[in-house]
Structure formats: C-alpha cells, structure tokens
Short mmCIF file of C-alpha atoms in Angstrom, two decimals:
data_model
loop_
_atom_site.label_atom_id
_atom_site.label_comp_id
_atom_site.label_asym_id
_atom_site.label_seq_id
_atom_site.Cartn_x
_atom_site.Cartn_y
_atom_site.Cartn_z
CA MET A 1 77.98 -91.45 -12.40
CA ARG A 2 76.62 -88.79 -10.03
CA GLU A 3 79.08 -86.30 -11.50
CA VAL A 4 77.99 -87.14 -15.03
CA ALA A 5 74.34 -86.73 -14.04
CA LYS A 6 74.80 -83.17 -12.79
CA THR A 7 73.52 -80.24 -14.83
CA GLY A 8 75.02 -76.86 -15.56
CA VAL A 9 78.30 -75.51 -16.86
CA GLY A 10 81.03 -78.14 -17.10
CA SER A 11 78.63 -81.08 -17.12
CA TYR A 12 77.81 -83.47 -19.92
CA ALA A 13 74.31 -82.05 -20.41
CA ARG A 14 73.39 -78.56 -19.26
CA GLY A 15 69.62 -78.99 -19.27
CA ASN A 16 67.81 -80.45 -16.27
CA TRP A 17 66.56 -83.24 -18.52
CA GLY A 18 69.79 -83.68 -20.46
CA PHE A 19 69.02 -84.37 -24.12
CA MET A 20 65.43 -85.32 -23.42
CA GLY A 21 64.04 -82.94 -26.04
CA GLN A 22 66.15 -84.29 -28.89
CA TYR A 23 65.53 -87.94 -28.03
CA ARG A 24 61.84 -87.43 -27.43
CA GLY A 25 61.44 -85.59 -30.71
CA SER A 26 62.88 -88.46 -32.74
CA GLU A 27 60.83 -91.04 -30.83
CA MET A 28 57.68 -89.00 -31.37
CA THR A 29 58.44 -89.00 -35.10
CA LEU A 30 58.76 -92.79 -35.02
CA ARG A 31 55.60 -92.92 -32.86
CA ILE A 32 57.42 -94.78 -30.10
CA VAL A 33 56.16 -92.20 -27.61
CA GLY A 34 52.98 -90.15 -27.79
CA THR A 35 52.75 -86.59 -29.02
CA GLY A 36 50.89 -85.20 -26.01
CA SER A 37 52.33 -83.01 -23.27
CA ARG A 38 52.79 -86.00 -20.97
CA LEU A 39 55.37 -88.70 -21.63
CA ALA A 40 53.43 -91.80 -22.65
CA PRO A 41 53.82 -94.81 -24.97
CA GLY A 42 52.95 -94.27 -28.61
CA PRO A 43 51.32 -96.63 -31.13
CA ASN A 44 54.68 -98.23 -32.07
CA PHE A 45 55.92 -98.72 -28.51
CA ASP A 46 57.12 -102.26 -27.75
CA ALA A 47 57.51 -102.68 -24.00
CA GLY A 48 59.32 -106.00 -24.23
CA MET A 49 61.82 -104.70 -26.77
CA VAL A 50 62.52 -101.54 -24.78
CA ARG A 51 63.02 -103.44 -21.53
CA GLU A 52 65.40 -105.87 -23.20
CA ALA A 53 67.44 -103.08 -24.77
CA LEU A 54 67.59 -100.67 -21.82
CA SER A 55 67.73 -103.01 -18.83
CA PRO A 56 71.56 -103.26 -18.96
CA VAL A 57 71.79 -99.46 -19.21
CA LEU A 58 69.76 -99.04 -16.04
CA THR A 59 71.90 -101.66 -14.32
CA LEU A 60 75.04 -99.69 -15.11
CA ALA A 61 73.41 -96.39 -14.16
CA ARG A 62 72.87 -97.64 -10.61
CA GLN A 63 76.62 -97.86 -10.06
CA ASP A 64 78.57 -94.89 -8.73
CA THR A 65 81.66 -95.72 -10.78
CA LEU A 66 82.29 -97.68 -13.95
CA SER A 67 85.55 -99.24 -15.02
CA GLU A 68 86.63 -100.21 -18.49
CA GLU A 69 86.28 -103.84 -17.44
CA ASP A 70 82.65 -103.19 -16.43
CA LEU A 71 81.81 -101.76 -19.83
CA GLU A 72 83.56 -104.58 -21.70
CA GLN A 73 80.90 -106.94 -20.36
CA TYR A 74 78.20 -105.06 -22.30
CA PRO A 75 79.44 -104.80 -25.91
CA ASP A 76 75.89 -104.79 -27.28
CA LEU A 77 75.22 -101.41 -25.65
CA CYS A 78 77.45 -99.72 -28.23
CA LEU A 79 75.43 -97.99 -30.96
CA CYS A 80 77.65 -99.75 -33.48
CA ARG A 81 76.04 -103.04 -32.42
CA THR A 82 72.43 -101.97 -32.90
CA ALA A 83 72.30 -103.52 -36.36
CA TYR A 84 72.95 -106.95 -34.84
CA CYS A 85 70.61 -106.75 -31.83
CA THR A 86 66.92 -107.57 -31.58
CA ASP A 87 65.93 -103.97 -30.90
CA GLY A 88 67.84 -103.06 -34.06
CA ALA A 89 65.39 -105.13 -36.11
CA TRP A 90 62.48 -103.34 -34.45
CA LEU A 91 64.00 -99.91 -35.05
CA ALA A 92 64.84 -100.85 -38.66
CA ARG A 93 61.17 -101.58 -39.34
CA LEU A 94 60.19 -98.22 -37.85
CA PHE A 95 62.84 -96.32 -39.80
CA ALA A 96 61.92 -98.10 -43.03
CA ALA A 97 58.23 -97.35 -42.34
CA THR A 98 57.17 -100.63 -43.93
CA ASP A 99 53.56 -99.78 -43.06
CA PRO A 100 53.33 -95.97 -43.40
CA THR A 101 50.58 -94.63 -41.16
CA GLY A 102 50.91 -90.91 -41.80
CA GLU A 103 52.48 -88.22 -43.94
CA THR A 104 55.76 -88.15 -42.00
CA SER A 105 56.36 -91.90 -42.21
CA SER A 106 55.43 -91.91 -45.90
CA ILE A 107 57.94 -89.12 -46.62
CA ARG A 108 60.60 -91.00 -44.68
CA ARG A 109 59.98 -94.25 -46.55
CA GLN A 110 60.03 -92.60 -49.97
CA THR A 111 63.26 -90.81 -49.04
CA MET A 112 64.83 -94.03 -47.77
CA GLN A 113 63.79 -95.82 -50.96
CA MET A 114 65.39 -93.02 -52.97
CA LEU A 115 68.65 -93.59 -51.07
CA THR A 116 68.26 -97.33 -51.63
CA THR A 117 67.92 -96.86 -55.38
CA ALA A 118 70.93 -94.55 -55.39
CA VAL A 119 73.25 -97.05 -53.69
CA GLU A 120 72.02 -99.82 -56.00
CA GLU A 121 72.32 -97.86 -59.24
CA SER A 122 75.47 -95.81 -58.68
CA PRO A 123 78.64 -95.87 -56.53
CA ILE A 124 77.74 -93.52 -53.67
CA ARG A 125 80.69 -92.46 -51.52
CA THR A 126 79.84 -88.86 -50.66
CA VAL A 127 76.54 -87.13 -49.97
CA ASP A 128 77.36 -83.68 -51.34
CA GLY A 129 78.97 -85.13 -54.46
CA ASP A 130 77.76 -88.57 -55.55
CA LEU A 131 74.34 -88.65 -53.89
CA THR A 132 73.26 -85.15 -54.85
CA ALA A 133 74.40 -85.81 -58.43
CA PHE A 134 72.29 -88.98 -58.59
CA VAL A 135 69.16 -87.26 -57.29
CA ALA A 136 69.61 -84.23 -59.53
CA TYR A 137 70.55 -85.87 -62.81
CA SER A 138 70.05 -89.65 -62.86
CA PRO A 139 67.20 -90.94 -65.07
CA ALA A 140 66.72 -93.74 -62.52
CA LEU A 141 65.11 -91.25 -60.15
CA LEU A 142 62.10 -91.14 -62.46
CA SER A 143 62.28 -94.47 -64.29
CA HIS A 144 62.93 -96.98 -61.50
CA ASP A 145 59.79 -98.94 -60.62
CA ARG A 146 60.35 -98.27 -56.93
CA LEU A 147 60.28 -94.49 -57.43
CA ALA A 148 58.00 -94.11 -60.44
CA ASP A 149 55.06 -92.74 -58.44
CA SER A 150 57.06 -90.97 -55.74
CA ALA A 151 56.22 -87.27 -55.47
CA ILE A 152 58.74 -86.93 -52.65
CA CYS A 153 61.66 -88.02 -54.87
CA ARG A 154 60.72 -85.40 -57.44
CA GLN A 155 60.55 -82.79 -54.71
CA TRP A 156 64.01 -83.87 -53.54
CA ARG A 157 65.33 -83.24 -57.05
CA GLY A 158 64.08 -79.68 -56.83
CA VAL A 159 65.55 -79.32 -53.34
CA VAL A 160 68.98 -80.38 -54.64
CA PHE A 161 68.93 -77.71 -57.36
CA ARG A 162 67.97 -75.12 -54.74
CA TYR A 163 70.78 -76.49 -52.56
CA GLU A 164 73.23 -75.67 -55.36
CA SER A 165 72.06 -72.05 -55.42
CA VAL A 166 72.17 -71.69 -51.63
CA ASN A 167 75.74 -72.99 -51.53
CA ALA A 168 76.72 -70.65 -54.37
CA TRP A 169 75.43 -67.60 -52.48
CA ARG A 170 77.28 -68.69 -49.35
CA SER A 171 80.49 -69.22 -51.29
CA LEU A 172 80.19 -65.87 -53.09
CA TRP A 173 79.70 -64.06 -49.78
CA GLU A 174 82.69 -65.90 -48.33
CA ALA A 175 84.84 -64.73 -51.26
CA LEU A 176 83.62 -61.16 -50.85
CA VAL A 177 84.35 -61.08 -47.10
CA ASP A 178 87.75 -62.65 -47.70
CA ARG A 179 88.54 -59.93 -50.24
CA ILE A 180 87.67 -57.26 -47.67
CA GLY A 181 89.95 -58.92 -45.13
CA GLN A 182 92.90 -58.95 -47.51
CA HIS A 183 92.96 -55.15 -47.55
CA ALA A 184 91.65 -54.38 -44.04
CA THR A 185 89.42 -51.59 -45.37
CA VAL A 186 88.08 -51.16 -48.89
CA THR A 187 85.58 -48.92 -50.61
CA ARG A 188 82.38 -50.26 -52.12
CA GLN A 189 83.70 -49.29 -55.54
CA GLU A 190 86.85 -51.36 -55.05
CA LEU A 191 84.66 -54.37 -54.23
CA ARG A 192 82.46 -53.70 -57.24
CA ASP A 193 85.52 -53.55 -59.49
CA TRP A 194 86.92 -56.74 -57.95
CA LEU A 195 83.82 -58.81 -58.69
CA ALA A 196 83.35 -57.19 -62.11
CA ASP A 197 86.89 -58.23 -63.04
CA HIS A 198 85.92 -61.90 -62.54
CA VAL A 199 83.15 -61.98 -65.16
CA PRO A 200 83.57 -61.97 -68.96
CA ALA A 201 82.96 -58.98 -71.19
CA GLY A 202 79.67 -58.68 -73.02
CA THR A 203 76.07 -58.42 -71.90
CA VAL A 204 74.21 -60.42 -69.31
CA ALA A 205 72.39 -62.20 -72.14
CA ASP A 206 75.73 -63.16 -73.70
CA PHE A 207 76.87 -64.60 -70.38
CA GLN A 208 73.71 -66.68 -70.06
CA ARG A 209 73.97 -68.01 -73.62
CA ASN A 210 77.51 -69.23 -72.99
CA LEU A 211 76.55 -71.26 -69.91
CA PRO A 212 76.25 -75.08 -70.23
CA ASP A 213 72.92 -76.61 -71.24
CA THR A 214 70.67 -77.44 -68.30
CA LEU A 215 68.55 -79.94 -70.27
CA ASP A 216 69.59 -82.94 -72.34
CA ASN A 217 68.08 -84.08 -75.65
CA LEU A 218 65.21 -85.76 -73.79
CA GLY A 219 64.36 -82.68 -71.80
CA GLN A 220 65.79 -84.10 -68.57
CA PRO A 221 68.15 -82.16 -66.26
CA ALA A 222 71.75 -82.13 -67.50
CA PRO A 223 74.66 -81.80 -65.05
CA ALA A 224 75.41 -78.19 -65.95
CA GLU A 225 76.51 -77.30 -62.41
CA ARG A 226 79.08 -80.12 -62.47
CA THR A 227 80.74 -79.35 -65.82
CA GLU A 228 84.47 -78.68 -65.90
CA GLU A 229 84.05 -75.15 -67.25
CA VAL A 230 81.92 -74.22 -64.23
CA LEU A 231 83.84 -76.06 -61.51
CA SER A 232 87.27 -74.93 -62.73
CA ALA A 233 86.34 -71.23 -62.83
CA PRO A 234 87.60 -68.87 -60.09
CA GLN A 235 85.36 -68.93 -57.03
CA PRO A 236 83.40 -65.71 -57.75
CA LEU A 237 82.71 -66.63 -61.39
CA ARG A 238 81.83 -70.21 -60.44
CA CYS A 239 79.26 -68.95 -57.95
CA ILE A 240 77.65 -66.49 -60.36
CA SER A 241 77.48 -69.20 -63.04
CA ILE A 242 75.72 -71.63 -60.70
CA LEU A 243 73.30 -68.90 -59.62
CA ALA A 244 72.48 -68.13 -63.25
CA LEU A 245 71.95 -71.84 -63.94
CA GLY A 246 69.61 -72.04 -60.97
CA ALA A 247 67.68 -69.07 -62.33
CA ARG A 248 67.33 -70.87 -65.67
CA ARG A 249 66.09 -74.01 -63.96
CA HIS A 250 63.34 -71.98 -62.33
CA GLY A 251 61.75 -71.67 -65.76
CA GLU A 252 62.32 -75.34 -66.64
CA LEU A 253 61.21 -77.28 -63.57
CA THR A 254 57.53 -78.15 -63.21
CA GLY A 255 55.20 -79.96 -60.85
CA GLN A 256 56.72 -81.60 -57.79
CA GLU A 257 60.26 -80.69 -58.85
CA LEU A 258 59.35 -77.00 -58.96
CA LEU A 259 57.61 -77.35 -55.59
CA GLY A 260 60.81 -78.71 -54.06
CA PHE A 261 62.86 -76.02 -55.79
CA GLN A 262 60.91 -72.94 -54.74
CA GLY A 263 58.55 -74.15 -52.02
CA PRO A 264 54.78 -73.53 -51.90
CA ALA A 265 53.62 -70.59 -54.02
CA GLN A 266 53.30 -67.38 -52.01
CA ASN A 267 51.90 -64.56 -54.11
CA ASP A 268 52.71 -61.90 -51.52
CA VAL A 269 56.35 -62.94 -51.07
CA PHE A 270 59.25 -62.05 -53.39
CA GLU A 271 62.26 -63.60 -51.71
CA GLU A 272 65.54 -61.80 -52.26
CA LEU A 273 68.33 -64.05 -53.63
CA ALA A 274 65.84 -66.82 -54.48
CA PRO A 275 66.17 -68.37 -57.98
CA MET A 276 63.02 -66.54 -59.13
CA TRP A 277 64.52 -63.25 -57.90
CA MET A 278 67.74 -64.04 -59.77
CA ALA A 279 65.80 -64.96 -62.92
CA HIS A 280 63.91 -61.65 -62.90
CA ARG A 281 67.11 -59.75 -62.25
CA LEU A 282 68.97 -61.44 -65.11
CA HIS A 283 66.05 -60.73 -67.43
CA SER A 284 65.86 -57.04 -66.50
CA TRP A 285 69.64 -56.66 -66.97
CA ALA A 286 69.81 -58.76 -70.16
CA ASP A 287 71.02 -55.95 -72.48
CA ARG A 288 73.39 -54.37 -69.96
CA PRO A 289 77.08 -55.19 -69.37
CA MET A 290 77.78 -58.27 -67.30
CA ARG A 291 80.41 -56.29 -65.41
CA ASP A 292 77.75 -53.85 -64.21
CA PHE A 293 75.52 -56.74 -63.17
CA ALA A 294 78.31 -58.27 -61.07
CA ALA A 295 79.14 -54.89 -59.52
CA ASP A 296 75.50 -54.43 -58.53
CA LEU A 297 75.49 -57.83 -56.81
CA VAL A 298 78.14 -56.48 -54.43
CA ASP A 299 75.74 -53.76 -53.29
CA VAL A 300 72.93 -56.30 -52.95
CA LEU A 301 75.00 -58.55 -50.69
CA ILE A 302 76.51 -55.79 -48.55
CA ASN A 303 73.17 -54.04 -48.07
CA ARG A 304 71.52 -57.33 -47.19
CA SER A 305 74.22 -58.14 -44.63
CA GLN A 306 73.61 -54.81 -42.88
CA ARG A 307 69.83 -55.30 -42.80
CA ILE A 308 70.19 -58.77 -41.33
CA ALA A 309 72.69 -57.51 -38.75
CA LEU A 310 70.26 -54.80 -37.65
CA LEU A 311 67.43 -57.33 -37.53
CA LYS A 312 69.51 -59.49 -35.17
CA THR A 313 70.73 -56.60 -33.02
CA ARG A 314 70.26 -57.18 -29.31
CA PHE A 315 70.26 -54.75 -26.38
CA ASP A 316 71.39 -56.03 -22.98
CA ARG A 317 69.44 -54.07 -20.36
CA ARG A 318 71.76 -55.23 -17.61
CA THR A 319 74.97 -53.95 -19.18
CA GLY A 320 73.54 -51.33 -21.51
CA ARG A 321 75.45 -52.92 -24.35
CA VAL A 322 74.20 -53.20 -27.93
CA THR A 323 75.38 -56.23 -29.91
CA ILE A 324 75.23 -56.13 -33.71
CA PRO A 325 76.19 -59.58 -35.07
CA THR A 326 77.82 -58.91 -38.42
CA ARG A 327 80.83 -59.99 -40.42
CA VAL A 328 81.36 -56.59 -42.04
CA GLN A 329 80.69 -52.96 -41.14
CA VAL A 330 79.99 -50.11 -43.52
CA ARG A 331 80.93 -46.53 -42.65
CA ASP A 332 80.76 -43.67 -45.16
CA ASP A 333 81.10 -46.07 -48.10
CA LEU A 334 84.08 -47.79 -46.48
CA VAL A 335 83.73 -51.51 -45.80
CA TYR A 336 85.81 -53.37 -43.25
CA ARG A 337 85.74 -56.90 -41.92
CA LEU A 338 85.11 -57.76 -38.27
CA HIS A 339 85.12 -61.55 -38.57
CA THR A 340 86.03 -64.14 -41.18
CA GLU A 341 83.32 -66.00 -43.05
CA THR A 342 83.24 -69.73 -43.77
CA ALA A 343 80.81 -70.95 -46.42
CA LEU A 344 79.39 -74.01 -44.70
CA THR A 345 77.61 -76.36 -47.07
CA ALA A 346 73.86 -76.47 -46.56
CA SER A 347 72.67 -79.70 -44.97
CA LEU A 348 70.21 -82.03 -46.68
CA ARG A 349 70.28 -84.34 -43.61
CA TRP A 350 70.89 -87.34 -45.86
CA TRP A 351 74.17 -88.17 -44.13
CA GLN A 352 72.36 -88.40 -40.79
CA LEU A 353 69.66 -90.58 -42.32
CA LEU A 354 72.23 -92.91 -43.87
CA ARG A 355 74.09 -93.15 -40.56
CA MET A 356 70.92 -94.00 -38.65
CA GLY A 357 70.10 -96.51 -41.36
CA GLU A 358 73.59 -97.96 -40.93
CA GLN A 359 73.09 -98.33 -37.18
CA THR A 360 69.84 -100.23 -37.71
CA GLY A 361 71.23 -102.44 -40.49
CA LEU A 362 69.40 -100.84 -43.42
CA PHE A 363 72.64 -99.57 -44.98
CA ARG A 364 76.32 -100.35 -44.67
CA ARG A 365 79.61 -98.94 -45.90
CA ASP A 366 81.88 -101.26 -47.85
CA PRO A 367 85.52 -100.08 -47.77
CA SER A 368 86.53 -102.86 -50.16
CA LEU A 369 84.70 -101.05 -52.98
CA GLY A 370 86.97 -98.00 -52.83
CA THR A 371 89.16 -97.49 -55.86
CA GLY A 372 91.98 -95.46 -54.37
CA ALA A 373 93.99 -94.95 -51.22
CA GLY A 374 92.11 -92.84 -48.70
CA GLU A 375 88.90 -92.95 -50.73
CA ALA A 376 85.63 -93.03 -48.82
CA ALA A 377 83.83 -96.35 -48.50
CA THR A 378 80.92 -97.07 -50.84
CA TRP A 379 77.41 -97.21 -49.43
CA ARG A 380 75.49 -100.44 -49.93
CA LEU A 381 72.32 -102.02 -48.58
CA GLY A 382 72.79 -103.53 -45.14
CA PRO A 383 71.61 -106.87 -43.72
CA ARG A 384 68.10 -105.47 -43.24
CA GLY A 385 68.04 -103.56 -46.52
CA ASP A 386 65.29 -105.84 -47.84
CA LEU A 387 62.87 -103.72 -45.77
CA LEU A 388 63.42 -100.91 -48.27
CA VAL A 389 63.26 -102.92 -51.49
#
C-alpha cells in the first residue's frame, strides 16, 4: 500500500493529492463538500452515510499488503455494488436531484429525465446512435408530460444537431489528411481536385435542393442526417452533406433549440466552420459550381490547420527547440503529412451520466433485450429509477 501511495512517474497517481481534484469537483457539484478553498462539508453531506461507506476502505488502507482473500471479504466496496448499498440510495437521490436547489442540479435533473424518457419510449443501446436520434428527432422530447416545460431538453436537441456538424468537420479533415498520406506529398491543387471529384455536378444551390428534407409535415425535425442516401455516400460527400444540412437547420431552429445549437448570441464573433458560417458561405456561393465550393473548402481547412498550429507553437528556453504541433505541413504549395488523424467522435457526456446512474441504481442495462448476437444491451430504468419519474 505504501508503494501505491507514492507519487511521481511510475505510480498510480502522479499528483501529490492523487485524483483529489477530480473527486472533489464532482462532490462539489453534488454539494457533498463545500465550494470554498478549504475542504469542508457541503449542504448535502451525510456524515453517517460517509462513515458507513468509507470505514472499510480506511481499514484496508491501514494494511501494508492486501491479498485477494482480504479483498474478497469486502464485496460491497466494488463500485458495481453501489446500487445495492445504503450509500447508493443516498447518492441516487443526489444524482436525481429530487429537490433541485440551484441551476446545476436543475440542469442535471432535466437531463436525467430526458434520458429516462428515452429509455422508456425507445430501445436505447448506443449513445451516439439511438440516444442522439431520440433527442434530435423524437416527438416525445416535446410532447411527453415529463419534458413538456423543459428548456434544457430543447437545448439538448440543438446541441445534438451541432454535434452532427462537429463530427462531420472532424471526419472531413480525417479524410483529407488520409489522402495526403496516401501520396506522401501532394499539391494544394491535387487536394482541391480530389474533394471536388466527390461532389455532384451543378451549382451549390442545386446540391442543397437535392438534400433530404430537414422538417416533416408538422414542421418538426426530420432525420435527414440519418437517411440512407447521406450515410451511404463516400466519406467526403457524406461530411459535406451533413454540414449543409446543419447550415439549413441554423435557419429553422428557434428559441431554446437554437440556443443549444449555436450558443449565446455574440454579435462581435463570427466563428469559422460554425453552422452560421457555413450557411452564409453556401448562400454566397449559391450560383457557383459545387466543385469550386468543395475545392475552396480544402483551402479553408488547410489554412486553418496552419493557423492553429502556429497558435499552439511552443518554444523551450532550455533546449532552444520550437515545437509546432500539426498534422500537416505546407511548403511552397506542397502539402505533406507528419502524423495521421483520427476523427474522434465529440463527447456529449451522456454515456458517463448513464454509467453513474447505473452505479447508483437509476439505470440498468438489460442484455436479454438484445435482438442479435453481440448486440449491445438495452438501457432501462434501474431499481431506483422511480426517483426520475
């Protein structure tokens, strides 16, 4: 145990206080500890519950060595058992925010109730597929009594549409960097021609008219981003289609949904690559060839990558070395790849929230509801799910 408690390279935790910052941050959010500079109990602190839960941990920590047999005597210390322990019930009430006392707890409760409605109304197996589709397109998000007055749920709908655009930009950049790597060194014009070859002939306006409808007959969001014609397209065309759909949604979303989509209005900020930027760009290029529009996007992305690399450049005074963190380099109109690029999906943090809810008994995963071999388990309400209903 003394070896585990050490800090520095090769140890479990490199900071002098281990993972104190991360744990304290979450407990401050739940108001278990105070928000001041000194560590102190918060309004939701329960001394009896904490002593009961952590007393066995302190007992084990006093020992210099621990055997497997020692640990087998304390099965309830496993996080997987929290849902069945008394402190799990206490934590479930805090997570569910049954008595919201501030903006943060109210946001958490509305979000948890949105997840609750999703698992009740639709088979939810994946976050980036099933859950995002429910929040973006399901009428239940607006019609269910539990969510009818929830501004946060409407903001989440806007966030999901923005999430689609963010992932599309990441995927398009990944495809562009991969294309550079296939040929070691390419010219800008070769990259322009490559992307232009992936889009249909005609004008930008023609391209937009041929995209799927983003609204249904009732004026509600239609699953345009999930249609077969979009998803089955080659990666570059799929990305540009989703970006154009996001630009269209910028003119359709209103109120809380628009707030979640674009964030608070900032009159002095015109964010490059944002849906509003894309909408203005599509409008200004409407009568020009779609091939030229795609070719110009190559310059936008490459130029942006170089600006960001310069912004992140660091000079080491000790070694005299300059580090420019970039995936690609541009020299005399030649572009070459230094590192590969992986388009990681943006995180909505819903998976983490579901997992914490699972540990406290608010949610559970039911493998018996899968319909195929190897299919992910379906999320359902857990034994303490009534706290969210």
